[in-house]
């Protein structure tokens, strides 16, 4: 939404600037855009002066498998995605779904 003034995100690294009065909170470039950062970057929300600001916060986690391979759920999802977009041939799509089920049998 755009019905507010102020707001944004301040990062700890910004506060180490030589001219602290010039520090401005970072903001997405507009409505329906996002600001992303690594979880280790300390940050805080800047105050909203007027209006109501709606925010959506997401936490994403990625893990590397010890053997370097892809997570079975991700592998299955990629194969199913191929099945949906690669062919109109029913038999080929069914075979791709069968292949996906090998990685996650409960996700038939």
Tab-separated table of C-alpha atoms in Angstrom:
chain	number	residue	atom	x	y	z
A	1	UNK	CA	0.000	0.000	0.000
A	2	UNK	CA	1.094	3.598	-0.553
A	3	UNK	CA	-1.168	5.309	2.015
A	4	UNK	CA	1.541	6.159	4.564
A	5	UNK	CA	4.546	8.397	5.180
A	6	UNK	CA	7.812	7.286	6.749
A	7	UNK	CA	8.683	3.676	7.386
A	8	UNK	CA	11.425	1.603	5.848
A	9	UNK	CA	14.262	-0.494	7.198
A	10	UNK	CA	17.464	0.632	8.892
A	11	UNK	CA	20.477	-1.643	8.965
A	12	UNK	CA	23.131	-1.566	11.679
A	13	UNK	CA	25.857	-1.014	9.070
A	14	UNK	CA	24.148	2.240	8.030
A	15	UNK	CA	24.578	3.610	11.556
A	16	UNK	CA	28.364	3.430	11.196
A	17	UNK	CA	28.220	6.235	8.617
A	18	UNK	CA	30.280	9.369	9.368
A	19	UNK	CA	27.217	11.566	8.831
A	20	UNK	CA	24.415	9.965	10.882
A	21	UNK	CA	21.974	12.798	10.117
A	22	UNK	CA	22.014	11.781	6.429
A	23	UNK	CA	20.947	8.192	7.142
A	24	UNK	CA	17.696	7.302	5.398
A	25	UNK	CA	15.788	4.050	5.843
A	26	UNK	CA	15.834	1.713	2.852
A	27	UNK	CA	12.495	1.149	1.144
A	28	UNK	CA	11.259	-1.039	-1.688
A	29	UNK	CA	11.019	0.877	-4.963
A	30	UNK	CA	7.238	0.827	-4.777
A	31	UNK	CA	4.104	-1.074	-3.995
A	32	UNK	CA	4.323	-4.836	-4.742
A	33	UNK	CA	8.131	-4.811	-4.405
A	34	UNK	CA	10.251	-6.212	-1.608
A	35	UNK	CA	13.422	-5.595	0.312
A	36	UNK	CA	15.435	-8.743	1.046
A	37	UNK	CA	18.479	-9.258	3.226
A	38	UNK	CA	20.531	-12.002	4.806
A	39	UNK	CA	19.341	-12.971	8.276
A	40	UNK	CA	22.691	-12.079	9.854
A	41	UNK	CA	22.234	-8.367	8.999
A	42	UNK	CA	20.917	-6.638	12.098
A	43	UNK	CA	18.065	-4.302	11.211
A	44	UNK	CA	15.066	-2.424	12.573
A	45	UNK	CA	11.880	-0.937	11.197
A	46	UNK	CA	11.734	2.843	10.875
A	47	UNK	CA	8.690	4.627	12.255
A	48	UNK	CA	5.643	5.467	10.162
A	49	UNK	CA	4.641	9.132	10.558
A	50	UNK	CA	1.138	8.966	9.136
A	51	UNK	CA	-1.220	6.433	7.640
A	52	UNK	CA	-1.021	2.676	7.935
A	53	UNK	CA	1.745	0.643	6.385
A	54	UNK	CA	1.050	-3.003	5.610
A	55	UNK	CA	4.083	-5.299	5.656
A	56	UNK	CA	4.630	-8.948	4.858
A	57	UNK	CA	7.540	-10.744	6.510
A	58	UNK	CA	8.864	-14.035	5.163
A	59	UNK	CA	11.599	-16.268	6.512
A	60	UNK	CA	13.268	-18.541	3.978
A	61	UNK	CA	15.559	-21.395	4.882
A	62	UNK	CA	17.807	-23.260	2.505
A	63	UNK	CA	19.870	-26.275	3.379
A	64	UNK	CA	22.606	-28.098	1.543
A	65	UNK	CA	22.395	-31.855	1.645
A	66	UNK	CA	25.536	-33.600	2.881
A	67	UNK	CA	25.912	-35.527	-0.348
A	68	UNK	CA	25.469	-32.310	-2.358
A	69	UNK	CA	22.255	-33.581	-3.914
A	70	UNK	CA	18.933	-31.849	-4.125
A	71	UNK	CA	16.258	-32.217	-1.442
A	72	UNK	CA	13.726	-34.913	-2.471
A	73	UNK	CA	10.764	-32.490	-2.211
A	74	UNK	CA	12.527	-29.990	-4.447
A	75	UNK	CA	13.493	-32.693	-6.932
A	76	UNK	CA	9.902	-33.926	-7.053
A	77	UNK	CA	8.543	-30.399	-7.511
A	78	UNK	CA	10.941	-29.709	-10.381
A	79	UNK	CA	9.931	-32.882	-12.180
A	80	UNK	CA	6.225	-32.105	-11.698
A	81	UNK	CA	6.876	-28.613	-13.044
A	82	UNK	CA	8.410	-30.136	-16.157
A	83	UNK	CA	5.373	-32.376	-16.521
A	84	UNK	CA	3.045	-29.369	-16.460
A	85	UNK	CA	4.975	-27.309	-19.002
A	86	UNK	CA	6.916	-29.641	-21.260
A	87	UNK	CA	4.332	-31.686	-23.082
A	88	UNK	CA	0.681	-32.043	-23.916
A	89	UNK	CA	1.212	-35.793	-24.299
A	90	UNK	CA	-0.608	-37.524	-21.442
A	91	UNK	CA	1.735	-40.527	-21.369
A	92	UNK	CA	4.839	-38.349	-21.065
A	93	UNK	CA	3.248	-36.258	-18.292
A	94	UNK	CA	2.181	-39.419	-16.429
A	95	UNK	CA	5.711	-40.839	-16.684
A	96	UNK	CA	7.176	-37.611	-15.262
A	97	UNK	CA	4.720	-37.790	-12.350
A	98	UNK	CA	5.732	-41.402	-11.711
A	99	UNK	CA	9.365	-40.293	-11.669
A	100	UNK	CA	8.531	-37.519	-9.181
A	101	UNK	CA	6.750	-39.954	-6.860
A	102	UNK	CA	9.969	-41.992	-6.569
A	103	UNK	CA	11.501	-39.053	-4.639
A	104	UNK	CA	8.494	-38.428	-2.382
A	105	UNK	CA	6.182	-41.471	-2.325
A	106	UNK	CA	3.636	-39.792	-0.014
A	107	UNK	CA	3.215	-36.842	-2.415
A	108	UNK	CA	1.383	-38.817	-5.136
